[in-house]
Amino acid sequence: MALAITVNDADFSDNSIGWEAPTSVQPATALFALNSASGLKNLAAGGLQPTAVAGTPTFTAGVSGKSLPFVTLGSNAELESYQLFTPQSTILVLANMGVGNSDIVQFINPANSVATLAMQQRGDVMNNWLTCNKGSEQLTVNAQGLVTGTWQIHALQCDITTKAPSMNYKNYTTGASAAGIGSFANIYTPVDTFKLGGAGDTAANSTYEGAIYLFWNSILGTDDMTTAVAWLRQYAQAYGISA
């Protein structure tokens, strides 16, 4: 049985598009792994549906009160999200990381892009990486001590609207966090979209399980972040999962 995704008694868990987050600003992209879709489905109004870039994502159905529905991504598969990297971005992901070098969100080739942003696992480090001007200007924010094998809520906020770009990463499950401010020569405007999955190598264990991906084209404030995280925890709990 699939969990109903409801707002104001309206059910968006199956075929309806137009789910609304409990935040003052709505996400531009809201990807949920759903039993009814046998994969990830974008429930944001007007949002495009993800498509495979490489490999074939593996979908595992969820059971209410017992286990989350999820897609397995990483070295085995990569998806195009069609979500543009905007000058201000907030990303929330409910994921269960493996032990390898998988990418949660990333770009195909930073060396050919104006601006790229990646949230990726490198062993026990959550590596958050901003590159601009074809990779010549970079800001890296690493959170050490990544815990694998459990469902966790990962958040990344990035602001590149000034020559002092900022990144803030927080794991709302373990409490791990990292932040940084760069110093770039110019202000850059991204033109590329996020990819989901992929990996830093081709190892079979460089995979992870993804249940929800939420993208906002703005920097959410503290109250909205608290509300969104609480909703994700409630959603996971309905499947018997603590996050």
CSV table of C-alpha atoms in Angstrom, one decimal:
chain,number,residue,atom,x,y,z
A,1,MET,CA,0.0,0.0,0.0
A,2,ALA,CA,1.4,3.4,-1.0
A,3,LEU,CA,1.4,6.3,1.4
A,4,ALA,CA,-1.0,9.1,0.5
A,5,ILE,CA,0.8,12.4,-0.1
A,6,THR,CA,-1.8,14.9,1.0
A,7,VAL,CA,-2.1,18.6,1.5
A,8,ASN,CA,-5.5,20.0,2.7
A,9,ASP,CA,-7.1,16.6,2.2
A,10,ALA,CA,-6.0,16.5,-1.5
A,11,ASP,CA,-4.2,13.3,-2.5
A,12,PHE,CA,-1.3,13.6,-4.8
A,13,SER,CA,0.2,10.1,-4.3
A,14,ASP,CA,-0.8,8.5,-7.5
A,15,ASN,CA,-1.5,10.3,-10.8
A,16,SER,CA,-2.1,13.9,-9.7
A,17,ILE,CA,0.4,16.7,-10.3
A,18,GLY,CA,0.5,19.8,-8.2
A,19,TRP,CA,1.7,18.6,-4.8
A,20,GLU,CA,2.4,21.5,-2.5
A,21,ALA,CA,5.1,21.5,0.1
A,22,PRO,CA,4.3,22.9,3.6
A,23,THR,CA,6.7,25.8,3.0
A,24,SER,CA,6.1,29.5,2.1
A,25,VAL,CA,7.9,29.0,-1.2
A,26,GLN,CA,7.1,26.0,-3.4
A,27,PRO,CA,9.8,23.7,-4.8
A,28,ALA,CA,10.4,23.9,-8.6
A,29,THR,CA,11.0,20.2,-8.6
A,30,ALA,CA,9.6,17.6,-6.2
A,31,LEU,CA,10.7,14.1,-7.1
A,32,PHE,CA,9.2,11.2,-5.2
A,33,ALA,CA,9.8,7.4,-5.6
A,34,LEU,CA,6.3,6.1,-5.9
A,35,ASN,CA,4.9,2.6,-6.2
A,36,SER,CA,2.3,3.9,-8.7
A,37,ALA,CA,5.0,5.2,-10.9
A,38,SER,CA,7.5,2.4,-10.4
A,39,GLY,CA,10.2,5.0,-10.2
A,40,LEU,CA,10.7,8.8,-9.5
A,41,LYS,CA,7.8,11.1,-10.4
A,42,ASN,CA,7.9,14.9,-10.3
A,43,LEU,CA,4.8,16.1,-8.4
A,44,ALA,CA,5.6,19.8,-8.8
A,45,ALA,CA,3.1,21.7,-10.9
A,46,GLY,CA,4.5,22.2,-14.4
A,47,GLY,CA,7.5,20.1,-13.7
A,48,LEU,CA,9.1,17.7,-16.2
A,49,GLN,CA,9.5,14.0,-15.5
A,50,PRO,CA,13.0,12.6,-15.1
A,51,THR,CA,14.5,10.5,-17.8
A,52,ALA,CA,17.5,8.1,-17.9
A,53,VAL,CA,20.8,9.5,-19.0
A,54,ALA,CA,22.8,6.3,-18.5
A,55,GLY,CA,22.0,2.8,-17.3
A,56,THR,CA,18.6,1.7,-15.9
A,57,PRO,CA,17.6,2.9,-12.4
A,58,THR,CA,16.4,0.0,-10.2
A,59,PHE,CA,13.1,0.7,-8.4
A,60,THR,CA,12.1,-1.0,-5.1
A,61,ALA,CA,8.5,-0.7,-4.0
A,62,GLY,CA,7.7,0.6,-0.5
A,63,VAL,CA,5.4,-1.0,2.1
A,64,SER,CA,3.5,1.3,4.4
A,65,GLY,CA,4.8,1.0,7.9
A,66,LYS,CA,7.8,-1.1,6.9
A,67,SER,CA,10.0,0.3,4.1
A,68,LEU,CA,10.3,3.3,1.8
A,69,PRO,CA,9.9,3.1,-2.0
A,70,PHE,CA,13.2,4.1,-3.6
A,71,VAL,CA,15.3,4.1,-6.8
A,72,THR,CA,18.9,2.9,-6.8
A,73,LEU,CA,21.3,5.3,-8.6
A,74,GLY,CA,25.0,5.7,-8.8
A,75,SER,CA,27.4,3.8,-10.9
A,76,ASN,CA,24.5,1.7,-12.2
A,77,ALA,CA,22.3,4.6,-13.4
A,78,GLU,CA,22.0,8.3,-13.9
A,79,LEU,CA,18.9,10.4,-14.4
A,80,GLU,CA,18.3,13.8,-16.0
A,81,SER,CA,16.2,15.9,-13.5
A,82,TYR,CA,15.5,18.8,-15.9
A,83,GLN,CA,15.9,21.1,-12.8
A,84,LEU,CA,18.0,24.1,-13.6
A,85,PHE,CA,20.9,25.0,-11.3
A,86,THR,CA,19.7,28.5,-10.4
A,87,PRO,CA,21.8,31.3,-8.8
A,88,GLN,CA,20.1,30.6,-5.4
A,89,SER,CA,19.4,26.9,-4.8
A,90,THR,CA,18.1,24.8,-1.9
A,91,ILE,CA,18.2,21.0,-2.2
A,92,LEU,CA,16.7,18.5,0.2
A,93,VAL,CA,17.2,14.8,-0.4
A,94,LEU,CA,16.0,11.7,1.6
A,95,ALA,CA,18.6,9.0,0.8
A,96,ASN,CA,20.3,5.9,2.1
A,97,MET,CA,24.0,6.1,1.1
A,98,GLY,CA,26.1,3.1,0.2
A,99,VAL,CA,29.8,2.7,0.9
A,100,GLY,CA,31.3,3.8,-2.5
A,101,ASN,CA,31.7,7.1,-4.4
A,102,SER,CA,28.2,7.8,-5.7
A,103,ASP,CA,26.8,11.2,-6.7
A,104,ILE,CA,23.5,12.5,-5.3
A,105,VAL,CA,23.3,15.4,-7.7
A,106,GLN,CA,25.9,16.4,-10.2
A,107,PHE,CA,26.7,17.7,-13.7
A,108,ILE,CA,28.1,15.7,-16.6
A,109,ASN,CA,31.1,17.9,-17.4
A,110,PRO,CA,32.0,20.9,-15.2
A,111,ALA,CA,35.0,21.7,-17.5
A,112,ASN,CA,32.5,22.8,-20.2
A,113,SER,CA,30.0,24.6,-18.0
A,114,VAL,CA,29.6,28.2,-16.7
A,115,ALA,CA,28.6,27.0,-13.3
A,116,THR,CA,28.0,23.6,-11.7
A,117,LEU,CA,27.0,22.3,-8.3
A,118,ALA,CA,27.4,18.7,-7.0
A,119,MET,CA,26.6,16.9,-3.8
A,120,GLN,CA,28.5,13.6,-3.9
A,121,GLN,CA,29.8,10.9,-1.6
A,122,ARG,CA,33.4,10.1,-1.6
A,123,GLY,CA,33.8,7.3,0.9
A,124,ASP,CA,32.9,8.6,4.3
A,125,VAL,CA,32.9,12.3,3.2
A,126,MET,CA,30.0,14.2,1.7
A,127,ASN,CA,31.7,16.3,-0.9
A,128,ASN,CA,29.8,19.5,-2.0
A,129,TRP,CA,31.5,21.1,-5.0
A,130,LEU,CA,30.8,24.4,-6.8
A,131,THR,CA,32.7,25.1,-10.0
A,132,CYS,CA,32.5,28.2,-12.2
A,133,ASN,CA,34.1,29.4,-15.4
A,134,LYS,CA,34.7,25.9,-16.8
A,135,GLY,CA,36.2,24.7,-13.5
A,136,SER,CA,38.8,27.5,-13.1
A,137,GLU,CA,37.1,28.8,-10.0
A,138,GLN,CA,36.0,26.4,-7.3
A,139,LEU,CA,34.5,26.1,-3.8
A,140,THR,CA,34.5,22.8,-1.9
A,141,VAL,CA,32.6,22.1,1.3
A,142,ASN,CA,33.3,18.7,2.8
A,143,ALA,CA,31.4,17.1,5.7
A,144,GLN,CA,33.4,14.3,7.3
A,145,GLY,CA,32.1,11.1,9.0
A,146,LEU,CA,29.3,10.2,6.6
A,147,VAL,CA,27.2,7.4,8.0
A,148,THR,CA,26.2,4.7,5.5
A,149,GLY,CA,23.3,2.2,5.4
A,150,THR,CA,20.6,4.3,7.0
A,151,TRP,CA,18.0,6.8,5.7
A,152,GLN,CA,19.1,10.4,6.2
A,153,ILE,CA,18.0,13.9,5.2
A,154,HIS,CA,20.7,15.8,3.3
A,155,ALA,CA,20.4,19.6,2.6
A,156,LEU,CA,22.5,21.8,0.4
A,157,GLN,CA,22.1,25.5,-0.1
A,158,CYS,CA,24.1,27.5,-2.6
A,159,ASP,CA,24.1,31.2,-3.4
A,160,ILE,CA,26.2,32.5,-6.3
A,161,THR,CA,24.6,35.9,-6.8
A,162,THR,CA,27.8,37.7,-5.6
A,163,LYS,CA,31.5,37.3,-6.1
A,164,ALA,CA,31.6,35.7,-2.7
A,165,PRO,CA,29.5,32.5,-3.4
A,166,SER,CA,28.4,30.5,-0.4
A,167,MET,CA,27.6,26.9,0.3
A,168,ASN,CA,26.0,25.3,3.3
A,169,TYR,CA,25.5,21.6,3.8
A,170,LYS,CA,23.7,19.9,6.7
A,171,ASN,CA,22.8,16.4,7.4
A,172,TYR,CA,19.6,16.8,9.5
A,173,THR,CA,19.7,13.2,10.6
A,174,THR,CA,23.3,12.9,12.0
A,175,GLY,CA,23.9,16.6,12.6
A,176,ALA,CA,27.0,16.8,10.4
A,177,SER,CA,27.5,20.1,8.6
A,178,ALA,CA,29.9,22.2,6.6
A,179,ALA,CA,29.9,25.6,5.1
A,180,GLY,CA,32.2,27.8,3.0
A,181,ILE,CA,32.5,31.2,1.2
A,182,GLY,CA,34.5,31.6,-2.0
A,183,SER,CA,36.1,34.5,-3.7
A,184,PHE,CA,35.5,34.5,-7.5
A,185,ALA,CA,36.5,37.0,-10.2
A,186,ASN,CA,33.0,37.3,-11.6
A,187,ILE,CA,29.3,36.5,-11.0
A,188,TYR,CA,28.2,33.5,-13.0
A,189,THR,CA,24.8,32.5,-14.2
A,190,PRO,CA,24.2,28.7,-14.5
A,191,VAL,CA,22.6,27.3,-17.7
A,192,ASP,CA,22.7,23.6,-17.0
A,193,THR,CA,20.4,21.1,-15.2
A,194,PHE,CA,21.1,18.7,-12.4
A,195,LYS,CA,21.7,15.0,-13.0
A,196,LEU,CA,20.8,12.5,-10.3
A,197,GLY,CA,23.1,9.5,-9.8
A,198,GLY,CA,26.4,8.7,-11.5
A,199,ALA,CA,29.6,8.0,-9.5
A,200,GLY,CA,33.2,8.9,-9.2
A,201,ASP,CA,34.1,5.4,-10.3
A,202,THR,CA,32.5,2.3,-11.9
A,203,ALA,CA,32.5,0.1,-8.8
A,204,ALA,CA,29.4,-1.9,-8.2
A,205,ASN,CA,29.1,-0.6,-4.6
A,206,SER,CA,29.1,3.0,-5.7
A,207,THR,CA,25.3,3.2,-5.5
A,208,TYR,CA,22.7,4.7,-3.1
A,209,GLU,CA,18.9,4.6,-2.6
A,210,GLY,CA,17.0,7.8,-3.2
A,211,ALA,CA,13.4,8.3,-2.0
A,212,ILE,CA,12.8,12.1,-2.4
A,213,TYR,CA,14.5,15.0,-4.1
A,214,LEU,CA,13.2,18.6,-3.5
A,215,PHE,CA,14.7,21.6,-5.4
A,216,TRP,CA,13.9,25.3,-4.7
A,217,ASN,CA,15.1,28.2,-6.8
A,218,SER,CA,15.8,30.2,-3.7
A,219,ILE,CA,17.5,30.0,-0.3
A,220,LEU,CA,14.9,28.8,2.2
A,221,GLY,CA,14.9,30.5,5.5
A,222,THR,CA,15.3,28.7,8.8
A,223,ASP,CA,11.5,28.3,9.5
A,224,ASP,CA,10.9,26.8,6.1
A,225,MET,CA,13.8,24.4,6.4
A,226,THR,CA,12.6,23.3,9.8
A,227,THR,CA,9.1,22.7,8.4
A,228,ALA,CA,10.3,20.9,5.3
A,229,VAL,CA,12.6,18.6,7.3
A,230,ALA,CA,9.8,17.8,9.7
A,231,TRP,CA,7.5,16.9,6.8
A,232,LEU,CA,10.2,14.6,5.4
A,233,ARG,CA,10.6,12.9,8.7
A,234,GLN,CA,6.8,12.4,9.0
A,235,TYR,CA,6.7,10.9,5.5
A,236,ALA,CA,9.5,8.5,6.3
A,237,GLN,CA,7.9,7.5,9.6
A,238,ALA,CA,4.7,6.5,7.7
A,239,TYR,CA,6.9,3.9,6.1
A,240,GLY,CA,8.3,2.8,9.4
A,241,ILE,CA,11.6,4.7,8.8
A,242,SER,CA,13.4,7.1,11.2
A,243,ALA,CA,15.2,9.9,9.5
